[in-house]
Coordinates of C-alpha atoms in Angstrom, one line a residue:
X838 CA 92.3 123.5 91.6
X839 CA 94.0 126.1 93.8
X840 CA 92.5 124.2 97.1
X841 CA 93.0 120.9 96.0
X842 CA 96.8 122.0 95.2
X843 CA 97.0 123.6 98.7
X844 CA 95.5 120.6 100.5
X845 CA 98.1 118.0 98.5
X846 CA 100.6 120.7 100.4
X847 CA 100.1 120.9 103.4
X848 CA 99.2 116.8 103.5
X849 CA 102.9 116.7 102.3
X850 CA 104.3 119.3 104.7
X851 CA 102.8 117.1 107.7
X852 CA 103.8 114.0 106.0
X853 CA 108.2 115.5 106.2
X854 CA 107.4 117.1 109.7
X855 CA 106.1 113.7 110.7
X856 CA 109.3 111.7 109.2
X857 CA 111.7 114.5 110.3
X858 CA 110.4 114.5 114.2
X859 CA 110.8 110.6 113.8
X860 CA 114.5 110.8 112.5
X861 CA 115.2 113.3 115.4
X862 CA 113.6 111.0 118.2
X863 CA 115.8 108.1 116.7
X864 CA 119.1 110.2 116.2
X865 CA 118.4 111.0 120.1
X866 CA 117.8 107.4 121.1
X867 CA 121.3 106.4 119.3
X868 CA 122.9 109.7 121.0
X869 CA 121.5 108.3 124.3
X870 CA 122.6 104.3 123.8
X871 CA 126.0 105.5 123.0
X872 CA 126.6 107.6 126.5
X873 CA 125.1 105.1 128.2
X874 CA 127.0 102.8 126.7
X875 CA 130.3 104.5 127.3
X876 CA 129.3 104.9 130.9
X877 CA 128.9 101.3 131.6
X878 CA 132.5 100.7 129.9
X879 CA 133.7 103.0 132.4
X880 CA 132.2 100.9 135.1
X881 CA 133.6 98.2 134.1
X882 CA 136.8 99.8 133.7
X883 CA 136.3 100.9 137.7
X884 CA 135.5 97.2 138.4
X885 CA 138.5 96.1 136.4
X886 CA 140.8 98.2 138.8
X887 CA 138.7 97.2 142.1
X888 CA 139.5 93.4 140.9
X889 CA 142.9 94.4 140.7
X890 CA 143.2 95.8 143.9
X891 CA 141.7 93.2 145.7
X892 CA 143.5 90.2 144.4
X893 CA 147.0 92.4 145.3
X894 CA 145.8 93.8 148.6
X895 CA 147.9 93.3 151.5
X896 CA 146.2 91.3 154.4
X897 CA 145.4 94.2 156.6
X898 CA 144.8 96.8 153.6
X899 CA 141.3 98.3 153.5
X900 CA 139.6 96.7 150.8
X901 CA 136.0 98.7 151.8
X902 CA 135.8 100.6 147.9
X903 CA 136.9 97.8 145.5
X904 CA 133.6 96.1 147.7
X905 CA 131.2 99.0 147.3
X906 CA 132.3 99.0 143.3
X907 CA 131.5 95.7 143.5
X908 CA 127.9 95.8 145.0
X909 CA 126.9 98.8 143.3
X910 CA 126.5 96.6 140.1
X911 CA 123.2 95.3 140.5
X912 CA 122.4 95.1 136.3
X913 CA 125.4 94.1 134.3
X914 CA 125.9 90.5 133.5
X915 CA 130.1 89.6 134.1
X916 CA 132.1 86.4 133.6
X917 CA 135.7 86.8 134.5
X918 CA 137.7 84.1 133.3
X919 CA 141.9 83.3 133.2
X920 CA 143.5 80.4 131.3
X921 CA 139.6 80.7 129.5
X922 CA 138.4 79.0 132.7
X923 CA 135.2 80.8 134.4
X924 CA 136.9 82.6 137.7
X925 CA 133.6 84.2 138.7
X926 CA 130.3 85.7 137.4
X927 CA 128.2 88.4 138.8
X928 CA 124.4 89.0 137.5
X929 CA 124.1 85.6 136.1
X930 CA 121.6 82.8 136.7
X931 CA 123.0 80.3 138.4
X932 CA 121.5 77.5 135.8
X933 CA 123.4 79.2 133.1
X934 CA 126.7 78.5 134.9
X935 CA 126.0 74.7 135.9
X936 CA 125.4 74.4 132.4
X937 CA 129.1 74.4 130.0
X938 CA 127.1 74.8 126.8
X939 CA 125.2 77.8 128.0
X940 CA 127.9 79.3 129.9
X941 CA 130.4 79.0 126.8
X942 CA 127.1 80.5 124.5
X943 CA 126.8 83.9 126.6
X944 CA 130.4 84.0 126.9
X945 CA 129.9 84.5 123.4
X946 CA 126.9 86.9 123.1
X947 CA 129.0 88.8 125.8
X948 CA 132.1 88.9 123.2
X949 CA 130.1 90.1 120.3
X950 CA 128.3 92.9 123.2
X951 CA 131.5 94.3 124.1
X952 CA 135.2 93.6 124.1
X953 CA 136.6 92.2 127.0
X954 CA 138.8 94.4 129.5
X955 CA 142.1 92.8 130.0
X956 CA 143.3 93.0 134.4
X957 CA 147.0 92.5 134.4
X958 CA 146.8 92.2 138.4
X959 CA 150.9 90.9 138.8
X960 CA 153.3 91.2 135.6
X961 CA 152.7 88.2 133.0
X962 CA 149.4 86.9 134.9
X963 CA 145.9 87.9 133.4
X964 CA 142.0 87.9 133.7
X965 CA 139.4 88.5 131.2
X966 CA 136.1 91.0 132.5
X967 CA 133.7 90.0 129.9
X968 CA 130.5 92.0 130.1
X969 CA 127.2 92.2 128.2
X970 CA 124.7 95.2 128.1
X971 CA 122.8 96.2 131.3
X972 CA 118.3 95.6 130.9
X973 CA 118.2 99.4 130.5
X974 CA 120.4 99.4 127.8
X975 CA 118.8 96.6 126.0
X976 CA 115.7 98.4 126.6
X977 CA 117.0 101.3 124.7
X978 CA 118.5 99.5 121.9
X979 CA 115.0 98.3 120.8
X980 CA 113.3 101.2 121.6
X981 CA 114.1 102.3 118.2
X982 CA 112.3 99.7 116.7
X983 CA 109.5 100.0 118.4
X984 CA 109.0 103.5 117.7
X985 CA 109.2 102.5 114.5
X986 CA 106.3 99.8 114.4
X987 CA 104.2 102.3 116.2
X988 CA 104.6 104.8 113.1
X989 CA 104.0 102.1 111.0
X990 CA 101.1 101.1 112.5
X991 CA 99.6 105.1 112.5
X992 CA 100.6 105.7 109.4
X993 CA 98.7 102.4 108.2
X994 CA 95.5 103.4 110.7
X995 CA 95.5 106.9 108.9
X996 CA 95.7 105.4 105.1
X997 CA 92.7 103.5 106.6
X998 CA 90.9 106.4 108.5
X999 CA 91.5 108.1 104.9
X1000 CA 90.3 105.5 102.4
X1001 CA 87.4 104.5 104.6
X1002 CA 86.4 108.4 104.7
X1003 CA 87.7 108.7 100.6
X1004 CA 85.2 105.8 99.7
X1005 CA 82.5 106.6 102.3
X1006 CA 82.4 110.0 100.3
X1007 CA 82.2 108.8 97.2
X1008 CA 79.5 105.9 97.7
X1009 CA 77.6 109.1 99.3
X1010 CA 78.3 111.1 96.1
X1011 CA 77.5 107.9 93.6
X1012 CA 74.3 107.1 95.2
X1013 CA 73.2 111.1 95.0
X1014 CA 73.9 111.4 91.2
X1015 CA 72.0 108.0 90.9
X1016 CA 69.3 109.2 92.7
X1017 CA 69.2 112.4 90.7
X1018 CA 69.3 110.8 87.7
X1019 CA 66.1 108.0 88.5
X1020 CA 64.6 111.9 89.4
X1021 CA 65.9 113.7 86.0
X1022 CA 64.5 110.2 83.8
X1023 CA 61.0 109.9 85.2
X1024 CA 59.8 113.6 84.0
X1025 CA 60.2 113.1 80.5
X1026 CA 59.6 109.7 80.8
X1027 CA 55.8 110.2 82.6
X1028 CA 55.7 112.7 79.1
X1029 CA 56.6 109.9 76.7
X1030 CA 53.6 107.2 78.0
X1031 CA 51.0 109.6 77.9
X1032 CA 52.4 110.7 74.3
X1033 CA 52.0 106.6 73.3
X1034 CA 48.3 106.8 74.5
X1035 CA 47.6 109.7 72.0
X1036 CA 49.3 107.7 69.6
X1037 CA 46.7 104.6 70.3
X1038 CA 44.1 106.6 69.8
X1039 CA 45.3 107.9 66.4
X1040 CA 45.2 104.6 65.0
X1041 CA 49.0 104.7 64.6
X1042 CA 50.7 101.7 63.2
X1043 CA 50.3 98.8 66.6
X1044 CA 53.8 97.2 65.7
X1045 CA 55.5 100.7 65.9
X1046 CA 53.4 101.2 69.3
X1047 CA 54.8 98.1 70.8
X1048 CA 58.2 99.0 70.1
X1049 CA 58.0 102.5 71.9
X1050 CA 56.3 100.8 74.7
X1051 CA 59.3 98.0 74.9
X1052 CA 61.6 101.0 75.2
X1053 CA 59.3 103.1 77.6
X1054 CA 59.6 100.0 79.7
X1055 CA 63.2 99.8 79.2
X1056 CA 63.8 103.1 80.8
X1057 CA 61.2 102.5 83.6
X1058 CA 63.8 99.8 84.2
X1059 CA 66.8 101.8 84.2
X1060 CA 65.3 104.6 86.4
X1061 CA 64.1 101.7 89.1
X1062 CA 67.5 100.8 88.7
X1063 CA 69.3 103.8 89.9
X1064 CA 66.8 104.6 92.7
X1065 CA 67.7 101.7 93.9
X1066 CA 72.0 102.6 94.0
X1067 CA 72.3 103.6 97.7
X1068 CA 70.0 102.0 99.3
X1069 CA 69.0 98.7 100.8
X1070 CA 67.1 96.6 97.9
X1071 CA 64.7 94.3 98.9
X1072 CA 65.3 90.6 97.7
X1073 CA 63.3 87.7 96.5
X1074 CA 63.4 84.5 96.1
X1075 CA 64.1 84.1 92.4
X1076 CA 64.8 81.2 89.9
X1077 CA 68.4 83.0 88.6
X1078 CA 68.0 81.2 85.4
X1079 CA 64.9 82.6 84.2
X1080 CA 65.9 86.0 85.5
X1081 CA 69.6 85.4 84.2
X1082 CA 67.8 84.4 80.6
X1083 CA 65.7 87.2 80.3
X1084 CA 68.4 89.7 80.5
X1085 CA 70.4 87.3 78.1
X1086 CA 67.9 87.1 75.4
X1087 CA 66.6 91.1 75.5
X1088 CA 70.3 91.8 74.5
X1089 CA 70.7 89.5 72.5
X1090 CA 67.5 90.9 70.1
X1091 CA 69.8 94.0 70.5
X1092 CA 73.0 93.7 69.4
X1093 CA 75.2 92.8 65.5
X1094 CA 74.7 89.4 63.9
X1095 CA 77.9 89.0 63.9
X1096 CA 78.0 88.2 67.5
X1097 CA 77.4 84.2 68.1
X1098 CA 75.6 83.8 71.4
X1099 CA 75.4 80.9 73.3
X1100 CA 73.5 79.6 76.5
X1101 CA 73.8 76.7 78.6
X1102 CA 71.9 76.2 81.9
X1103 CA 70.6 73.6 84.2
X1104 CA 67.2 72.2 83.3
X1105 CA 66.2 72.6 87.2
X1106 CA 65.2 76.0 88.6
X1107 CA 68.1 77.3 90.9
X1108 CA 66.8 80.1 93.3
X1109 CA 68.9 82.9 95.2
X1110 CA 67.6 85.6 96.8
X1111 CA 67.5 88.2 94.1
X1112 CA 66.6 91.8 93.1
X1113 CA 65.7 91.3 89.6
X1114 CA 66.5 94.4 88.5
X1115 CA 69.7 94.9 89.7
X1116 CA 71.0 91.7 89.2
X1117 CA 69.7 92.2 85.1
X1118 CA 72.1 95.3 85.6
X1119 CA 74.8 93.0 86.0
X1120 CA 74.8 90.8 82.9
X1121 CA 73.9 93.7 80.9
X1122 CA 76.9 95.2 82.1
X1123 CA 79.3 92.2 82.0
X1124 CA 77.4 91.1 77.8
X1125 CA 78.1 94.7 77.0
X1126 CA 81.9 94.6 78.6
X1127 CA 82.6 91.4 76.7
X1128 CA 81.1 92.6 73.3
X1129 CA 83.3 96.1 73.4
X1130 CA 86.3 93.9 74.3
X1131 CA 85.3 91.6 71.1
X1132 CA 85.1 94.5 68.8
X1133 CA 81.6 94.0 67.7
X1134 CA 82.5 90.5 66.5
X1135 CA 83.0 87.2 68.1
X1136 CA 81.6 84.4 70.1
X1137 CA 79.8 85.6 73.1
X1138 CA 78.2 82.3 75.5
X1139 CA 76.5 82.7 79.3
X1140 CA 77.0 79.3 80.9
X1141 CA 75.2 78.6 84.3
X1142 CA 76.4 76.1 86.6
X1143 CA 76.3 75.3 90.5
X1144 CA 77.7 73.4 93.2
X1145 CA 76.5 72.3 96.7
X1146 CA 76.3 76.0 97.6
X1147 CA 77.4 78.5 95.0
X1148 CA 75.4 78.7 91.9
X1149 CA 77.9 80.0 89.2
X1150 CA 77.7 82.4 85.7
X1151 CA 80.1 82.4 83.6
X1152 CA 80.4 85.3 80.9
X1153 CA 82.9 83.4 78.2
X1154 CA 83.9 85.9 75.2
X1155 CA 86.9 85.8 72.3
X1156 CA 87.7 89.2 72.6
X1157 CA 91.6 90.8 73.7
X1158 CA 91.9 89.2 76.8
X1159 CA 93.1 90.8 80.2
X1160 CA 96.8 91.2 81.7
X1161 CA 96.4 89.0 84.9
X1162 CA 98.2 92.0 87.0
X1163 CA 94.7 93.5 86.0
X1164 CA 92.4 90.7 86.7
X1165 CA 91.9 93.0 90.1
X1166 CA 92.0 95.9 88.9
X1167 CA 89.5 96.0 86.5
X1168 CA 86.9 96.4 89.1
X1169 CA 88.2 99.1 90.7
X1170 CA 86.6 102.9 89.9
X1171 CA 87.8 105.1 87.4
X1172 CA 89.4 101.8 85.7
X1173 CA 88.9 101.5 81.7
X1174 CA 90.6 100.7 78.2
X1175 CA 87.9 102.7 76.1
X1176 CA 89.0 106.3 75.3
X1177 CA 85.3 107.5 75.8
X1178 CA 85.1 104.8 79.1
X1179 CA 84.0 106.2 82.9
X1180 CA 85.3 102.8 84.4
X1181 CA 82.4 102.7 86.1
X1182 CA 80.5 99.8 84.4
X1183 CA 82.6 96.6 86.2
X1184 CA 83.0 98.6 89.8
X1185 CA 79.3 99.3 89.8
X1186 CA 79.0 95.5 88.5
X1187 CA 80.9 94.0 91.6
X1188 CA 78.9 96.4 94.4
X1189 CA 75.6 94.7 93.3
X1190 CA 77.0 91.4 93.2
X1191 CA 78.9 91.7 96.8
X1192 CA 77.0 94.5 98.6
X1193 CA 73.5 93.6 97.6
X1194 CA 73.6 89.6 96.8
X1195 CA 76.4 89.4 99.0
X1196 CA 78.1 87.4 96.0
X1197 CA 81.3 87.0 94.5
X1198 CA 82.9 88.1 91.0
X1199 CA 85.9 87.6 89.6
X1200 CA 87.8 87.2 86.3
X1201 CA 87.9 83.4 86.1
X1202 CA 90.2 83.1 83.4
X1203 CA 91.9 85.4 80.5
X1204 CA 93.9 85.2 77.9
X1205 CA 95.7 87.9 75.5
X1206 CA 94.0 87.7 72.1
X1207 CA 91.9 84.9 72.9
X1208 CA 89.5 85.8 75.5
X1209 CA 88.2 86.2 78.9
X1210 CA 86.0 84.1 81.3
X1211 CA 84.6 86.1 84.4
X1212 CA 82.1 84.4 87.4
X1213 CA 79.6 85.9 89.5
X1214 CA 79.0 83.1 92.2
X1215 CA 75.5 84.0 94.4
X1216 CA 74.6 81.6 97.0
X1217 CA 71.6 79.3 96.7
X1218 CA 68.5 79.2 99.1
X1219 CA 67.7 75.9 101.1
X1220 CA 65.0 75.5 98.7
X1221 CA 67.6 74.7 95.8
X1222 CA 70.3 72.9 97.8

């Protein structure tokens, strides 16, 4: 507990140094834009004056400054304008003047930049030095939000990197206990047939025989089960009604009269590439599910259909129904509405319809106190298209 409360520590502690470096880069890039920004007004302040003194110089006065001021702008976009006609424009594509529209739209954008600097070159006359922001500054503006995309994107990568690892760990860990339990079953179980051939020999009663041997065979079916939860199983092509059927009618024999069980199927074989025992997993998984959400009592029906590609069951109950925010979520580990549940049963259900028969399941249909519908969809061979 101690280790796992040190680990969800320091994850945090990395997690605030991560956001506070962030909030520092950014406070820094603002700090930056705006003294950069304040020394571009003062160039344009200096060009203000240079315009000045050029449009009042004398003849013979040296004009040789206000004409450096004026070359060294190689990046800031300028309109000057008086009576809100265009005087002159420096940076600007020459298109964007011949064009009025385009000319009067940056004049805009160049507004909304930055206010205009007011010359005053002779008393009661005026120009307007309009002025937008130079590439670098631009650059610099957005820079913020790039950063930012970039640590959205990381932090995204790493929630991957860590769930990938998180599930890769726990697939490891399921498929172990699995494994262990196939191994902890077949000891007694290897007891429990040679006990039922002492018992043939002692003349015992042959119906009471063929019941131990129906369970025997039961838990043989379980443990091939489980040994098969991790690794690759080998499939066969299988008519899914007969195999769906089988499953259908042992738990049927099984369960309270009070359940009403129904079947409907195609006539015609339908074959998938299946492993039969895994795939008898799922509907006893998905019966039981439906039966525990009916209470013990209800109407409980398997209906087989299929299309040009899909062949389709459809597990139909009358039990509580399922909140559609959960029609997801059910599937999902550690997910349950029993007291006693693991949340195990439906998670384990969708891996060997998606991982091994490379299928689909989902909750079809639900409703609250009147039932739910969920489909398993595997796709057909070429022999049953």
């Amino acid at each position: 507990m101690q280790f796992s409360d040190r680990r969800n520590t320091s994850r945090w502690i990395i997690i605030a140094t991560s956001f506070l470096i962030i909030t520092l880069i950014l406070w820094n890039t603002y700090t930056f834009f705006q003294i950069f920004k304040n020394e571009e007004r003062l160039k344009m302040n200096l060009w203000a004056k240079a315009q000045k003194t050029l449009i009042t110089a004398e003849a013979d006065a040296d004009v040789e400054l206000p004409l450096q001021i004026f070359s060294n702008n190689t990046s800031i976009p300028i309109i000057l304008t008086e009576h809100d006609s265009i005087v002159s424009t420096v940076n600007i594509a020459e298109a964007i003047i011949k064009d009025e529209l385009k000319s009067a739209e940056l004049l805009l954008n160049l507004q909304r930049e930055n206010p205009p600097i007011v010359i005053e070159y002779v008393p009661g006359k005026f120009q307007k030095l309009y002025y937008g922001n130079s590439e670098l500054l631009n650059k610099l503006k957005y820079y913020p939000v790039a950063l930012v995309l970039i640590l959205v994107l990381f932090i995204a990568l790493m929630y991957y990197f860590y769930r990938s690892t998180k599930i890769a760990t726990q697939n490891k860990l399921w498929a172990g206990m699995a494994k262990e339990t196939a191994h902890q079953i077949g000891t007694p179980l290897s007891s429990l047939i040679g006990w039922v051939e002492i018992l043939k020999g002692d003349e015992v009663d042959e119906s009471i025989i063929i019941e131990i041997e129906k369970d025997i065979e039961r838990l043989q079916t379980i443990t091939d089960r489980f040994s098969k939860i991790g690794s690759k199983p080998i499939l066969e092509n299988q008519d899914i009604i007969a195999t769906t059927l089988a499953s259908y009618t042992y738990l049927q024999s099984r369960f309270s009269k009070q359940i009403e069980f129904t079947f409907t199927a195609p006539k015609n074989p339908i074959n998938v590439l299946l492993n039969s025992s895994l795939h008898s997993w799922t509907i006893e998984n998905l019966v039981k599910n439906a039966i525990d959400a009916m209470k013990g009592k209800g109407k409980l029906g398997l209906h087989i259909e299929q299309d040009n590609h899909y062949v389709k069951i459809n597990i139909v109950d009358t039990g509580s129904g399922i909140q559609k925010s959960q029609f997801k979520t059910i599937f999902e580990p550690g997910f349950t509405t029993k007291k006693r549940g693991w949340g195990l049963g439906l998670s384990l259900t969708k891996r060997i319809v998606e991982e091994y028969h490379g299928g689909k399941i989902k909750v079809l249909q639900s409703e609250i106190g009147k039932g739910t519908t969920i489909q398993v969809a595997i796709k057909k061979t070429q022999e049953s298209s």
